[in-house]
CSV table of C-alpha atoms in Angstrom, one decimal:
chain,number,residue,atom,x,y,z
A,1,MET,CA,75.0,92.0,30.0
A,2,SER,CA,77.6,92.8,27.4
A,3,SER,CA,75.8,94.6,24.6
A,4,PRO,CA,77.7,95.9,21.6
A,5,GLY,CA,76.5,99.4,22.7
A,6,HIS,CA,78.6,99.2,25.8
A,7,ALA,CA,81.6,97.5,24.3
A,8,SER,CA,83.4,100.7,24.0
A,9,THR,CA,83.1,101.6,27.7
A,10,PRO,CA,86.0,99.3,28.9
A,11,THR,CA,88.2,100.8,26.3
A,12,GLN,CA,87.5,104.3,27.5
A,13,ILE,CA,88.4,103.4,31.1
A,14,SER,CA,91.6,101.5,30.1
A,15,SER,CA,92.8,104.7,28.4
A,16,GLY,CA,93.1,106.2,31.8
A,17,PRO,CA,96.5,106.2,33.6
A,18,LEU,CA,95.4,103.8,36.4
A,19,ASP,CA,94.6,100.9,34.2
A,20,SER,CA,97.8,101.0,32.1
A,21,ALA,CA,100.0,100.1,35.1
A,22,PRO,CA,99.3,97.1,37.2
A,23,VAL,CA,101.9,98.3,39.8
A,24,PRO,CA,100.8,100.8,42.3
A,25,ASP,CA,101.4,104.5,41.7
A,26,TYR,CA,104.8,105.8,42.8
A,27,THR,CA,104.6,108.9,44.9
A,28,GLU,CA,107.4,110.8,46.5
A,29,PHE,CA,105.8,110.2,49.9
A,30,HIS,CA,108.6,109.6,52.4
A,31,PRO,CA,107.9,106.6,54.6
A,32,ARG,CA,107.7,107.3,58.3
A,33,TRP,CA,110.3,105.4,60.4
A,34,TYR,CA,108.8,103.4,63.2
A,35,ARG,CA,110.0,105.4,66.1
A,36,PRO,CA,107.7,105.2,69.1
A,37,GLN,CA,108.0,108.3,71.3
A,38,VAL,CA,109.2,107.2,74.7
A,39,SER,CA,108.2,109.4,77.6
A,40,THR,CA,110.9,110.9,79.8
A,41,TYR,CA,109.3,109.2,82.7
A,42,TRP,CA,109.3,105.8,81.1
A,43,TRP,CA,111.0,104.4,84.2
A,44,LEU,CA,108.2,105.3,86.6
A,45,GLY,CA,106.0,102.5,85.3
A,46,LYS,CA,107.7,99.6,87.0
A,47,TRP,CA,109.5,99.2,90.3
A,48,ALA,CA,112.5,97.4,88.6
A,49,TYR,CA,113.0,100.5,86.3
A,50,VAL,CA,112.7,102.9,89.3
A,51,LYS,CA,115.3,100.9,91.1
A,52,PHE,CA,117.5,101.1,88.1
A,53,ILE,CA,117.2,104.8,87.9
A,54,LEU,CA,117.8,105.2,91.7
A,55,ARG,CA,120.9,103.0,91.4
A,56,GLU,CA,122.2,105.2,88.6
A,57,LEU,CA,121.4,108.3,90.5
A,58,SER,CA,123.6,107.1,93.4
A,59,SER,CA,126.5,108.4,91.3
A,60,VAL,CA,125.3,111.9,92.3
A,61,ALA,CA,125.7,111.0,96.0
A,62,VAL,CA,129.2,109.7,95.2
A,63,ALA,CA,130.2,113.0,93.6
A,64,TRP,CA,128.6,114.9,96.5
A,65,THR,CA,130.6,112.9,99.1
A,66,VAL,CA,133.9,113.6,97.2
A,67,ALA,CA,133.0,117.3,97.2
A,68,ILE,CA,132.6,117.2,101.0
A,69,ILE,CA,136.0,115.4,101.4
A,70,LEU,CA,137.6,118.1,99.2
A,71,LEU,CA,136.0,120.9,101.2
A,72,GLN,CA,137.1,119.2,104.4
A,73,VAL,CA,140.8,119.0,103.3
A,74,ARG,CA,140.6,122.6,102.1
A,75,ALA,CA,139.3,123.7,105.5
A,76,LEU,CA,142.1,121.7,107.2
A,77,ILE,CA,144.7,123.5,105.1
A,78,ARG,CA,143.2,126.9,105.9
A,79,GLY,CA,143.4,126.5,109.6
A,80,PRO,CA,141.4,125.8,112.8
A,81,GLU,CA,138.8,128.5,112.3
A,82,ALA,CA,138.1,127.4,108.8
A,83,TYR,CA,137.8,123.9,110.0
A,84,LEU,CA,135.4,125.0,112.7
A,85,ARG,CA,133.3,126.7,110.1
A,86,PHE,CA,133.3,123.6,108.0
A,87,GLU,CA,132.1,121.5,111.0
A,88,HIS,CA,129.4,124.2,111.7
A,89,ARG,CA,128.1,124.1,108.1
A,90,LEU,CA,127.8,120.3,108.2
A,91,SER,CA,125.7,120.4,111.4
A,92,ALA,CA,123.0,122.6,109.8
A,93,PRO,CA,119.7,120.7,109.8
A,94,TRP,CA,119.1,120.8,106.1
A,95,MET,CA,122.7,119.6,105.5
A,96,ILE,CA,122.1,116.6,107.8
A,97,ALA,CA,118.9,115.8,106.0
A,98,LEU,CA,120.7,116.0,102.7
A,99,ASN,CA,123.5,113.8,104.0
A,100,VAL,CA,121.0,111.2,105.3
A,101,ILE,CA,119.7,110.9,101.7
A,102,ALA,CA,123.2,110.9,100.3
A,103,PHE,CA,124.2,108.1,102.8
A,104,ALA,CA,121.2,106.0,101.8
A,105,PHE,CA,122.2,106.4,98.1
A,106,LEU,CA,125.8,105.4,99.0
A,107,LEU,CA,124.5,102.2,100.7
A,108,LEU,CA,122.3,101.5,97.7
A,109,HIS,CA,125.4,101.8,95.5
A,110,SER,CA,127.5,99.5,97.7
A,111,ILE,CA,124.9,96.8,98.0
A,112,THR,CA,123.9,96.8,94.3
A,113,TRP,CA,127.6,96.9,93.3
A,114,PHE,CA,128.5,93.9,95.4
A,115,ASN,CA,125.5,92.0,94.3
A,116,LEU,CA,126.3,92.8,90.6
A,117,ALA,CA,129.8,91.4,90.8
A,118,PRO,CA,128.9,87.8,90.5
A,119,LYS,CA,126.9,88.6,87.4
A,120,ALA,CA,129.7,90.6,85.8
A,121,MET,CA,132.4,88.2,86.8
A,122,VAL,CA,131.9,84.5,86.2
A,123,VAL,CA,134.5,82.5,88.2
A,124,ARG,CA,134.8,78.8,87.5
A,125,VAL,CA,136.5,76.4,89.8
A,126,GLY,CA,137.1,72.9,88.5
A,127,GLY,CA,134.7,73.5,85.6
A,128,LYS,CA,131.9,74.6,87.9
A,129,ARG,CA,130.6,78.1,88.3
A,130,LEU,CA,131.3,79.5,91.7
A,131,PRO,CA,128.1,80.4,93.6
A,132,ALA,CA,127.2,84.1,93.7
A,133,VAL,CA,127.5,84.2,97.5
A,134,LEU,CA,131.2,83.3,97.3
A,135,ILE,CA,131.9,86.3,95.1
A,136,SER,CA,129.7,89.0,96.7
A,137,GLY,CA,130.3,87.6,100.3
A,138,PRO,CA,134.0,88.5,100.6
A,139,GLN,CA,133.2,92.0,99.3
A,140,TYR,CA,130.7,92.5,102.2
A,141,VAL,CA,133.3,91.2,104.6
A,142,ALA,CA,135.9,93.6,103.1
A,143,TRP,CA,133.4,96.5,103.4
A,144,ILE,CA,132.8,95.8,107.1
A,145,VAL,CA,136.5,95.4,107.8
A,146,ILE,CA,137.5,98.6,106.0
A,147,SER,CA,134.7,100.6,107.6
A,148,ALA,CA,135.8,99.3,111.1
A,149,ILE,CA,139.5,100.2,110.4
A,150,VAL,CA,138.5,103.8,109.3
A,151,PHE,CA,136.3,104.1,112.4
A,152,VAL,CA,139.2,103.0,114.7
A,153,ILE,CA,141.7,105.4,113.0
A,154,ILE,CA,139.3,108.4,113.3
A,155,LEU,CA,138.3,107.5,116.9
A,156,SER,CA,142.0,107.3,117.9
A,157,ARG,CA,142.3,110.9,116.8
A,158,GLY,CA,139.7,112.1,119.2
B,1,MET,CA,135.4,111.1,72.3
B,2,VAL,CA,133.9,107.8,73.2
B,3,ASN,CA,134.4,105.2,70.5
B,4,ARG,CA,135.4,101.6,70.2
B,5,GLU,CA,139.0,102.3,71.3
B,6,THR,CA,138.4,104.7,74.2
B,7,GLU,CA,135.2,103.1,75.7
B,8,PRO,CA,137.2,100.4,77.6
B,9,ILE,CA,139.3,103.1,79.3
B,10,PHE,CA,136.2,105.0,80.5
B,11,TRP,CA,134.6,101.8,81.6
B,12,THR,CA,137.6,100.7,83.6
B,13,LEU,CA,137.7,104.0,85.4
B,14,PHE,CA,134.0,103.6,86.0
B,15,SER,CA,134.5,100.2,87.4
B,16,ALA,CA,137.5,101.0,89.6
B,17,GLY,CA,135.7,104.0,90.9
B,18,GLY,CA,132.7,102.0,91.6
B,19,VAL,CA,134.7,99.6,93.8
B,20,VAL,CA,136.4,102.4,95.7
B,21,ALA,CA,133.1,104.2,96.2
B,22,ALA,CA,131.3,101.1,97.4
B,23,LEU,CA,134.0,100.1,99.9
B,24,PHE,CA,135.3,103.4,101.2
B,25,LEU,CA,132.9,106.2,100.8
B,26,PRO,CA,129.9,105.2,103.0
B,27,VAL,CA,132.1,105.1,106.2
B,28,GLN,CA,133.7,108.5,105.3
B,29,LEU,CA,130.3,110.2,104.8
B,30,PHE,CA,128.8,108.5,107.8
B,31,ILE,CA,131.6,109.6,110.2
B,32,PHE,CA,132.1,113.2,109.1
B,33,ALA,CA,128.6,114.2,107.8
B,34,LEU,CA,126.4,112.2,110.2
B,35,ALA,CA,128.0,110.8,113.3
B,36,VAL,CA,130.1,113.8,114.2
B,37,PRO,CA,127.5,116.6,113.5
B,38,LEU,CA,124.8,114.6,115.3
B,39,GLY,CA,127.1,114.1,118.3
B,40,TRP,CA,127.2,110.3,118.1
B,41,MET,CA,130.9,110.4,117.8
B,42,GLN,CA,133.5,112.8,119.3
B,43,ALA,CA,134.9,115.1,116.7
B,44,PRO,CA,138.6,114.4,116.0
B,45,GLY,CA,140.8,117.3,117.1
B,46,TYR,CA,142.0,119.7,114.4
B,47,GLU,CA,145.7,119.2,115.0
B,48,SER,CA,145.6,115.4,115.1
B,49,LEU,CA,143.3,115.3,112.0
B,50,ARG,CA,145.7,117.6,110.1
B,51,ALA,CA,148.6,115.4,111.1
B,52,LEU,CA,146.8,112.4,109.9
B,53,VAL,CA,146.0,114.0,106.5
B,54,HIS,CA,149.6,115.1,106.3
B,55,SER,CA,151.0,111.6,106.2
B,56,PRO,CA,151.9,110.4,102.7
B,57,ILE,CA,149.7,107.2,103.0
B,58,THR,CA,146.6,109.3,103.9
B,59,ARG,CA,147.3,111.7,101.0
B,60,ILE,CA,147.5,108.9,98.5
B,61,TYR,CA,144.4,107.3,100.0
B,62,LEU,CA,142.4,110.5,99.9
B,63,PHE,CA,143.6,111.2,96.3
B,64,VAL,CA,142.4,107.8,95.1
B,65,LEU,CA,139.2,108.2,97.2
B,66,CYS,CA,138.4,111.5,95.4
B,67,SER,CA,139.6,110.8,91.9
B,68,LEU,CA,138.4,107.4,90.9
B,69,PRO,CA,134.8,107.8,92.3
B,70,LEU,CA,134.5,111.0,90.3
B,71,PHE,CA,135.2,109.1,87.1
B,72,HIS,CA,132.7,106.5,88.2
B,73,PHE,CA,130.2,109.3,88.6
B,74,ALA,CA,131.0,110.8,85.2
B,75,HIS,CA,130.4,107.6,83.4
B,76,ARG,CA,127.2,106.6,85.3
B,77,PHE,CA,125.6,110.0,85.4
B,78,ARG,CA,126.3,110.5,81.7
B,79,TYR,CA,124.3,107.3,80.9
B,80,THR,CA,121.6,108.3,83.4
B,81,LEU,CA,121.0,111.4,81.4
B,82,TYR,CA,121.3,109.5,78.2
B,83,ASP,CA,118.8,106.7,79.2
B,84,GLY,CA,116.6,108.5,81.7
B,85,LEU,CA,116.2,111.9,80.3
B,86,GLN,CA,116.9,110.9,76.7
B,87,ILE,CA,118.9,114.1,76.0
B,88,LYS,CA,120.9,112.5,73.3
B,89,HIS,CA,121.1,115.7,71.3
B,90,LEU,CA,123.2,117.2,74.2
B,91,ASN,CA,125.6,114.3,74.2
B,92,GLU,CA,128.7,116.4,73.8
B,93,VAL,CA,127.7,118.9,76.4
B,94,VAL,CA,126.8,116.2,78.9
B,95,PHE,CA,130.1,114.4,78.2
B,96,ALA,CA,132.2,117.5,78.7
B,97,GLY,CA,130.3,118.4,81.8
B,98,CYS,CA,130.6,115.0,83.5
B,99,TYR,CA,134.2,114.4,82.7
B,100,GLY,CA,135.0,118.0,83.3
B,101,ILE,CA,133.8,117.6,86.9
B,102,ALA,CA,135.9,114.5,87.2
B,103,ILE,CA,139.1,116.1,85.8
B,104,LEU,CA,138.6,119.3,87.8
B,105,GLY,CA,137.9,117.3,91.0
B,106,THR,CA,141.0,115.2,90.4
B,107,LEU,CA,143.2,118.3,89.8
B,108,ALA,CA,141.7,120.0,93.0
B,109,ALA,CA,142.4,116.8,95.0
B,110,GLY,CA,146.0,116.7,93.7
B,111,TYR,CA,146.6,120.4,94.4
B,112,LEU,CA,145.0,120.3,97.9
B,113,LEU,CA,146.7,117.1,99.0
B,114,TRP,CA,150.0,118.3,97.6
B,115,THR,CA,149.8,121.5,99.7
B,116,VAL,CA,148.6,119.9,102.9
């Protein structure tokens, strides 16, 4: 195959810029970082993620409840008529619907908070880890006792 | 604002507020926003309720009940926006908004309960 007539051909090719460098060409091409685009609704795909977002959103219900308490104290300061107006506003159907949702979120917060405590706080007694029930259990008891006390105090003001 | 030194403070406020919100807020909302408006419970009289709020213990109770849960909200809602909506470029605005609400709410609670 190698005839003297073609012997010059490899030489011609090797004179090109590609052949002279065994390393690949350097270009100023900027490498793209590997950053997959995550959708804003990434949490809709899995129930566990939805629960996580709902739990985090319970903080809105917490702020809402505080706002109601502040408005109630303000109405109390302003006098009986202002307080009557406050009570009237709270009994609007859309307000009750909103507060049913807010209350559900508050319950979600309480339950997830109590159940999270044993995971956040590891208590060891005699070298053994205390079972989760013994940490979240007393919190449920405290929750019920506190709620009952508040009920009794408010009922006694009737 | 949030760095290695300050994060524990914000987190402690978040945690303390979470406990207060979990234990004390549901009954509060249930009584005044559901049971009373729906007629399940007799509404407490204005004068006796005002007298109750006037007592120092109730004032301290209500102040804690308002302030700490707002700091809980600020921390949690900030991260909800951060993780959920991924608006990291608005970090400073979100931070100022969330903690602004918490601080303003605390000031309002302090003022109202001082003047009761």
